[in-house]
Short mmCIF file of C-alpha atoms in Angstrom, two decimals:
data_model
loop_
_atom_site.label_atom_id
_atom_site.label_comp_id
_atom_site.label_asym_id
_atom_site.label_seq_id
_atom_site.Cartn_x
_atom_site.Cartn_y
_atom_site.Cartn_z
CA MET A 5 0.23 -0.13 0.13
CA GLU A 6 1.27 3.36 -0.84
CA PHE A 7 0.62 6.17 1.73
CA SER A 8 0.67 9.65 1.44
CA SER A 9 2.95 11.88 3.54
CA ASN A 10 0.88 14.32 5.63
CA GLN A 11 -1.30 11.80 7.23
CA PRO A 12 -0.84 9.75 9.84
CA ILE A 13 -0.67 6.05 8.27
CA TYR A 14 -3.36 3.95 10.48
CA LEU A 15 -6.11 6.74 9.31
CA GLN A 16 -5.15 5.63 5.50
CA VAL A 17 -5.52 2.38 6.73
CA ALA A 18 -8.78 3.06 8.57
CA THR A 19 -10.05 5.03 4.80
CA TRP A 20 -8.91 1.73 3.40
CA LEU A 21 -10.78 -0.60 5.45
CA GLU A 22 -13.82 1.84 5.34
CA GLN A 23 -13.50 1.34 0.76
CA GLN A 24 -13.25 -2.06 1.17
CA ILE A 25 -16.62 -2.11 3.23
CA MET A 26 -18.38 0.30 0.83
CA GLU A 27 -17.41 -1.63 -2.71
CA GLY A 28 -18.52 -4.48 -0.27
CA LYS A 29 -15.73 -6.55 -0.56
CA TYR A 30 -15.73 -6.78 3.04
CA GLN A 31 -19.44 -7.25 3.15
CA ALA A 32 -22.56 -6.26 5.92
CA GLY A 33 -22.19 -8.81 8.89
CA HIS A 34 -19.22 -10.89 7.46
CA LYS A 35 -16.08 -11.78 9.47
CA ILE A 36 -12.71 -9.24 8.16
CA PRO A 37 -9.44 -10.65 7.79
CA GLY A 38 -7.67 -10.92 11.15
CA VAL A 39 -5.11 -8.23 12.15
CA ARG A 40 -1.75 -10.07 11.35
CA ASP A 41 -2.81 -11.26 8.31
CA LEU A 42 -4.20 -7.47 7.48
CA ALA A 43 -0.58 -6.43 8.27
CA VAL A 44 1.16 -8.78 5.98
CA THR A 45 -1.29 -7.66 3.10
CA LEU A 46 -0.60 -4.17 3.69
CA ILE A 47 2.71 -4.28 5.06
CA VAL A 48 1.82 -2.08 8.15
CA SER A 49 2.51 -3.15 11.55
CA THR A 50 0.15 -5.31 13.72
CA ARG A 51 -0.47 -1.73 15.87
CA THR A 52 -1.38 0.14 12.68
CA VAL A 53 -3.91 -2.08 11.97
CA GLN A 54 -5.35 -2.49 15.26
CA ASN A 55 -5.81 1.27 15.58
CA ALA A 56 -6.94 1.85 12.32
CA ILE A 57 -9.72 -1.07 13.52
CA ASN A 58 -9.87 1.12 16.47
CA GLN A 59 -11.26 3.84 14.37
CA LEU A 60 -14.00 2.36 12.68
CA VAL A 61 -15.33 0.46 15.83
CA ALA A 62 -15.47 3.84 16.94
CA ASN A 63 -17.62 4.79 14.10
CA ASP A 64 -19.86 2.27 14.60
CA LEU A 65 -18.90 0.76 11.21
CA ILE A 66 -16.93 -2.47 12.79
CA VAL A 67 -17.59 -4.56 15.86
CA THR A 68 -15.59 -6.42 17.61
CA LYS A 69 -16.86 -9.78 19.03
CA ARG A 70 -14.75 -10.93 21.87
CA GLY A 71 -12.60 -14.36 20.77
CA GLN A 72 -13.96 -14.11 17.79
CA GLY A 73 -12.69 -11.45 15.48
CA ASN A 74 -14.15 -8.04 13.40
CA PHE A 75 -16.99 -7.97 11.87
CA VAL A 76 -18.68 -5.71 9.58
CA THR A 77 -21.48 -4.17 11.18
CA GLU A 78 -24.90 -5.65 10.21
CA ASP A 79 -26.62 -2.09 10.06
CA LEU A 80 -27.04 -1.25 6.22
CA THR A 81 -28.44 2.12 7.42
CA LYS A 82 -25.15 3.09 9.27
CA ILE A 83 -22.95 1.97 5.83
CA ASN A 84 -25.74 3.39 3.65
CA VAL A 85 -25.14 6.64 6.10
CA ILE A 86 -21.48 6.61 5.37
CA LYS A 87 -21.54 6.05 1.45
CA ALA A 88 -23.85 8.92 1.30
CA ASP A 89 -21.33 11.22 3.50
CA LYS A 90 -18.52 9.69 1.06
CA LYS A 91 -20.14 10.91 -1.91
CA ILE A 92 -20.61 14.19 -0.98
CA ALA A 93 -17.48 14.65 0.68
CA ILE A 94 -15.83 13.12 -2.69
CA THR A 95 -18.46 15.74 -5.02
CA GLN A 96 -17.21 18.53 -2.78
CA LYS A 97 -13.66 17.96 -3.09
CA TYR A 98 -14.16 17.61 -6.98
CA ILE A 99 -16.09 21.02 -6.97
CA ASP A 100 -13.77 22.87 -4.59
CA ASN A 101 -10.71 21.87 -7.39
CA VAL A 102 -12.88 22.48 -10.22
CA MET A 103 -13.64 26.05 -9.06
CA HIS A 104 -9.82 27.23 -9.53
CA VAL A 105 -10.29 26.74 -13.22
CA ALA A 106 -13.79 26.44 -13.91
CA GLU A 107 -17.03 29.18 -14.09
CA VAL A 108 -19.77 27.96 -11.90
CA ASN A 109 -22.15 27.76 -15.13
CA GLU A 110 -19.63 25.61 -17.17
CA ILE A 111 -19.58 22.98 -14.32
CA PRO A 112 -22.47 20.87 -15.38
CA GLU A 113 -21.18 20.38 -19.13
CA LEU A 114 -17.76 19.87 -17.92
CA VAL A 115 -19.13 16.69 -15.71
CA ALA A 116 -21.55 15.78 -18.44
CA HIS A 117 -18.55 15.54 -20.69
CA ALA A 118 -16.25 13.73 -18.29
CA ILE A 119 -19.24 10.94 -17.84
CA ALA A 120 -19.46 10.46 -21.39
CA ALA A 121 -15.89 10.20 -21.98
CA TYR A 122 -15.91 7.16 -18.38
CA ASP A 123 -18.82 5.42 -20.20
CA ALA A 124 -17.10 5.52 -23.66
CA GLN A 125 -14.00 3.90 -21.49
CA ASN A 126 -15.95 1.42 -20.06
CA ARG A 127 -17.50 0.32 -22.85
CA GLU A 128 -14.27 -0.53 -24.60
CA ALA A 129 -13.25 -2.47 -21.45
CA MET B 23 12.71 -3.69 26.93
CA LEU B 24 15.66 -3.40 26.00
CA GLN B 25 17.28 -0.79 27.95
CA VAL B 26 20.88 1.54 26.65
CA ASN B 27 22.14 4.29 28.80
CA ASN B 28 24.78 6.24 28.27
CA LEU B 29 26.72 4.12 25.86
CA HIS B 30 30.35 5.23 24.89
CA TYR B 31 32.37 3.63 22.05
CA THR B 32 35.34 4.41 21.15
CA LYS B 33 38.06 2.15 18.13
CA SER B 34 41.94 3.28 18.41
CA ARG B 35 41.29 6.89 19.53
CA HIS B 36 38.52 7.30 17.15
CA VAL B 37 35.24 8.16 19.29
CA ILE B 38 32.02 6.44 17.78
CA LEU B 39 29.28 6.44 20.01
CA ARG B 40 29.25 9.49 22.30
CA GLY B 41 26.90 9.21 24.75
CA ILE B 42 23.51 7.15 23.48
CA SER B 43 20.75 6.56 25.57
CA PHE B 44 16.79 4.90 24.94
CA LYS B 45 14.78 2.69 26.39
CA ILE B 46 12.31 0.43 23.73
CA PRO B 47 9.42 -0.81 26.07
CA THR B 48 8.03 -4.36 24.58
CA HIS B 49 6.31 -5.04 21.66
CA ARG B 50 7.67 -2.28 19.73
CA THR B 51 9.67 -2.21 16.78
CA VAL B 52 12.20 0.39 15.96
CA ALA B 53 13.91 1.53 12.86
CA LEU B 54 17.83 2.35 13.16
CA LEU B 55 18.26 5.45 11.08
CA GLY B 56 21.23 7.33 10.24
CA GLU B 57 23.88 8.14 7.56
CA ASN B 58 26.57 5.57 6.61
CA GLY B 59 29.31 5.89 9.22
CA VAL B 60 27.19 6.67 11.63
CA GLY B 61 27.32 3.87 14.68
CA LYS B 62 24.36 2.04 13.58
CA THR B 63 26.14 -1.52 12.76
CA THR B 64 28.25 -0.56 15.87
CA LEU B 65 25.60 -0.03 18.21
CA MET B 66 23.90 -3.42 17.06
CA ARG B 67 26.87 -5.20 17.43
CA LEU B 68 27.68 -3.44 21.47
CA ILE B 69 24.02 -4.57 22.20
CA ALA B 70 24.77 -8.23 20.65
CA GLY B 71 28.00 -7.86 23.41
CA LEU B 72 30.19 -8.93 20.14
CA ILE B 73 32.22 -6.08 21.23
CA GLU B 74 32.77 -3.92 24.75
CA PRO B 75 31.42 -0.42 25.11
CA ASN B 76 33.97 2.10 27.18
CA PRO B 77 33.35 2.06 31.02
CA HIS B 78 30.03 3.11 32.58
CA SER B 79 28.27 2.50 29.68
CA ASP B 80 24.76 -0.05 30.39
CA ILE B 81 23.18 -2.51 28.20
CA MET B 82 19.88 -4.47 29.78
CA ILE B 83 17.40 -6.54 28.03
CA ASP B 84 14.74 -7.39 30.58
CA GLY B 85 16.96 -6.38 33.62
CA VAL B 86 19.93 -8.61 32.55
CA MET B 87 23.41 -7.37 31.56
CA GLY B 88 26.65 -8.39 30.62
CA ALA B 89 27.10 -12.17 29.33
CA LYS B 90 24.09 -13.29 29.98
CA ILE B 91 22.21 -10.96 27.40
CA LYS B 92 23.16 -13.00 24.59
CA SER B 93 20.61 -15.67 25.53
CA LYS B 94 18.02 -12.56 25.17
CA LEU B 95 18.59 -11.65 21.63
CA SER B 96 18.83 -13.25 18.06
CA TYR B 97 21.22 -11.28 16.10
CA VAL B 98 22.90 -12.69 12.91
CA ALA B 99 24.70 -10.35 10.77
CA THR B 100 26.31 -12.60 8.39
CA LEU B 101 27.35 -16.64 7.41
CA ASP B 102 30.97 -15.95 7.14
CA TRP B 103 31.35 -18.65 9.91
CA ALA B 104 30.31 -20.94 7.86
CA ASN B 105 31.91 -23.25 5.42
CA ASN B 106 31.86 -22.70 1.94
CA TYR B 107 30.61 -26.68 1.20
CA ASP B 108 27.64 -26.03 4.03
CA ARG B 109 24.22 -26.38 2.71
CA VAL B 110 20.96 -24.55 4.07
CA SER B 111 20.31 -27.67 6.00
CA ASP B 112 23.38 -27.68 7.53
CA ILE B 113 23.21 -24.13 8.73
CA VAL B 114 19.75 -24.48 10.16
CA ALA B 115 21.07 -28.08 12.06
CA TYR B 116 23.62 -25.79 13.35
CA PHE B 117 21.22 -23.51 15.09
CA LYS B 118 19.01 -26.17 16.10
CA GLN B 119 21.95 -27.52 17.75
CA GLY B 120 23.18 -24.59 19.21
CA TYR B 121 19.95 -22.27 20.50
CA PRO B 122 17.66 -24.38 22.63
CA ASP B 123 15.34 -21.55 21.95
CA PHE B 124 15.20 -21.96 17.81
CA ASN B 125 11.58 -22.37 16.65
CA GLU B 126 12.50 -25.61 13.92
CA ALA B 127 8.85 -25.30 12.93
CA ARG B 128 9.19 -21.55 12.43
CA MET B 129 12.37 -21.75 10.38
CA ASP B 130 10.29 -24.44 7.93
CA GLU B 131 7.49 -22.28 6.76
CA LEU B 132 10.43 -18.82 6.52
CA ILE B 133 12.21 -21.35 4.11
CA LYS B 134 8.96 -22.15 2.55
CA PHE B 135 7.79 -18.79 1.81
CA MET B 136 10.64 -17.22 1.12
CA ARG B 137 11.42 -20.12 -1.22
CA ILE B 138 15.21 -20.75 -0.02
CA ASP B 139 16.36 -24.25 -0.86
CA ARG B 140 17.42 -26.21 1.29
CA ASN B 141 19.92 -28.28 -0.38
CA ARG B 142 21.90 -25.56 -1.98
CA ARG B 143 25.54 -24.55 -0.51
CA ILE B 144 26.02 -21.24 0.91
CA ALA B 145 28.51 -20.55 -1.45
CA LYS B 146 26.02 -20.75 -4.54
CA LEU B 147 23.90 -18.38 -2.83
CA SER B 148 23.02 -14.76 -4.05
CA THR B 149 23.12 -11.96 -2.24
CA GLY B 150 19.34 -11.32 -1.83
CA THR B 151 18.99 -15.38 -0.72
CA ILE B 152 21.37 -14.85 1.92
CA GLU B 153 19.81 -11.46 3.37
CA LYS B 154 16.39 -13.60 3.48
CA LEU B 155 18.15 -16.92 5.43
CA LEU B 156 19.89 -14.18 7.78
CA ILE B 157 16.44 -12.66 8.03
CA ALA B 158 14.62 -16.55 8.72
CA LEU B 159 17.37 -17.73 10.84
CA THR B 160 17.05 -14.47 13.43
CA ILE B 161 13.41 -14.95 13.69
CA SER B 162 13.28 -18.54 14.11
CA ARG B 163 14.53 -17.68 17.32
CA ASP B 164 12.36 -17.08 20.63
CA THR B 165 13.97 -14.70 22.32
CA ALA B 166 12.56 -11.41 23.63
CA VAL B 167 15.11 -8.64 21.42
CA TYR B 168 15.63 -9.07 17.81
CA LEU B 169 18.52 -7.29 15.78
CA LEU B 170 18.39 -6.94 12.19
CA ASP B 171 21.14 -4.66 10.45
CA GLU B 172 19.83 -3.85 7.26
CA PRO B 173 18.05 -6.45 5.55
CA PHE B 174 17.31 -5.05 2.49
CA GLY B 175 20.71 -4.15 1.37
CA GLY B 176 21.48 -5.56 -1.81
CA VAL B 177 17.99 -7.06 -2.65
CA ASP B 178 15.62 -6.45 -5.19
CA VAL B 179 12.03 -5.04 -4.30
CA LEU B 180 10.27 -7.89 -4.60
CA ALA B 181 12.82 -9.81 -1.89
CA ARG B 182 12.35 -6.40 0.08
CA LYS B 183 8.49 -6.92 -0.32
CA LYS B 184 9.21 -10.55 1.12
CA ILE B 185 11.25 -9.61 3.69
CA MET B 186 9.02 -7.09 5.17
CA GLN B 187 5.71 -9.62 5.33
CA SER B 188 7.78 -12.66 6.78
CA LEU B 189 8.75 -10.02 9.32
CA LEU B 190 5.44 -8.98 9.87
CA HIS B 191 3.96 -12.53 10.15
CA TRP B 192 6.50 -14.27 12.06
CA LEU B 193 8.13 -12.06 14.53
CA PRO B 194 6.57 -13.15 17.90
CA GLU B 195 3.65 -11.15 19.13
CA ASP B 196 5.94 -9.26 22.19
CA ALA B 197 9.20 -9.13 19.91
CA THR B 198 11.51 -5.94 20.80
CA VAL B 199 12.44 -5.69 17.35
CA LEU B 200 15.19 -2.90 16.14
CA ILE B 201 16.42 -2.87 12.38
CA SER B 202 18.79 -0.30 10.76
CA THR B 203 17.99 0.77 7.20
CA HIS B 204 18.79 3.45 4.42
CA TYR B 205 15.04 2.37 3.39
CA ILE B 206 13.38 4.91 5.41
CA GLN B 207 10.28 5.38 3.03
CA GLU B 208 10.04 1.42 2.79
CA ILE B 209 10.24 0.93 6.26
CA GLU B 210 8.14 3.56 7.66
CA SER B 211 4.80 1.54 7.76
CA LEU B 212 6.26 -1.33 9.54
CA VAL B 213 8.23 0.54 12.42
CA ASP B 214 6.20 2.06 15.79
CA ASP B 215 9.31 4.53 16.16
CA ALA B 216 12.63 5.57 14.86
CA ILE B 217 16.21 6.42 16.25
CA ILE B 218 17.56 8.35 14.72
CA LEU B 219 21.33 8.88 15.10
CA LYS B 220 24.21 11.37 13.91
CA ASP B 221 27.56 11.69 14.69
CA GLY B 222 27.40 9.53 17.41
CA ARG B 223 24.64 11.17 18.63
CA LEU B 224 21.51 10.23 19.26
CA LEU B 225 19.55 13.21 17.26
CA THR B 226 15.92 11.55 18.19
CA TYR B 227 13.56 8.54 19.44
CA GLN B 228 10.42 9.45 18.53
CA SER B 229 6.50 7.41 17.38
CA VAL B 230 6.08 7.52 13.61
CA GLU B 231 2.60 8.26 13.71
CA ASN B 232 3.50 11.21 16.00
CA ILE B 233 6.23 12.86 14.03
CA ARG B 234 3.03 12.19 11.59
CA GLN B 235 0.62 13.71 13.79
CA THR B 236 2.62 16.67 15.04
CA GLU B 237 4.89 17.80 12.39
CA GLY B 238 2.95 16.55 9.58
CA LEU B 239 5.94 14.99 7.55
CA SER B 240 6.84 11.38 6.49
CA LEU B 241 9.30 10.00 8.20
CA GLU B 242 12.05 10.40 5.07
CA GLN B 243 10.87 14.21 5.17
CA TYR B 244 11.31 14.49 8.94
CA TYR B 245 14.71 12.76 9.35
CA THR B 246 16.38 14.67 5.93
CA GLN B 247 14.72 18.25 8.07
CA LEU B 248 16.71 16.86 11.51
CA TYR B 249 19.95 16.34 9.43
CA ILE B 250 19.63 19.74 7.49
CA GLU B 251 18.69 21.53 11.01
CA ASP B 252 21.72 20.23 12.80
CA ASN B 253 24.11 20.62 10.07
CA GLY B 254 23.06 24.53 10.92
CA GLY B 255 20.81 24.67 7.84
CA ARG B 256 23.03 23.17 5.18
CA GLU B 257 22.13 20.29 3.29
#
């Protein structure tokens, strides 16, 4: 895993874990890999992985069952709320960036153009 | 816990270490960083008891000092002591015989994971394979402290990845680990703390996440900044 330099690594691992859950790679109610296995996969210390998991436990996205390991929450609403928040956050970031180079009224056209390009690319693939 | 107190080392009137002190608690992995010739290997050899520090220097592992310290740590720096005709399996046999804490099952798993050929003669091994074998031997003992001196030297990127994964997978949970390396960027996510040496002194001993949180810098950026500051602003 590649890490950006300006953020604690455990937060970047937490974001990665969250991403796996949002994409359904780790499904609601299912067990996630053990701390050591995640550490080996991501090449990150077990302490950092544990800190990342603690972060998601605090956000109710992961539940620790004693003696059994860590599970994705069964609460789909919880996952959907975080997904929605994420969509808003990413869109906001895009808007913040694009405002540096474009006028507000140009944005819908730019977005439509980008979506068309994305569709075309995916059709080829 | 590995404790080093006021460690001085002078060799033929040349001062190499000038009063180094630090305490590494159990279950922490620490990177030992510093430019070439700063005394990283000397520090490892002193801790391992292979060379003697100046008087009034203390090295302690879990309260144990002196010659007994050797049974509390694992350090395999070279295979120079082996015979050229020895095979990997012979080296493993020596370790099994020599160290009561040698964990043969772990060694078997590591040899498989690293794809080391047991029947190969030591003299025929590539630099990368020797490095992998040294790591495997080091972490196959059950000790309190593990010392790894530049485990990534002369090793390609895939072998470095394998070595890092084997450390994460096989080192005992409560191990205290000291790893010297120049691969700062690659080691960063693997370690809890970093010790930075310069001119035989300890510049800092800090948690890596703490550096990111308080300085907003990666370990490599922080290391470079400290060196420049210590040079009075010159690179």
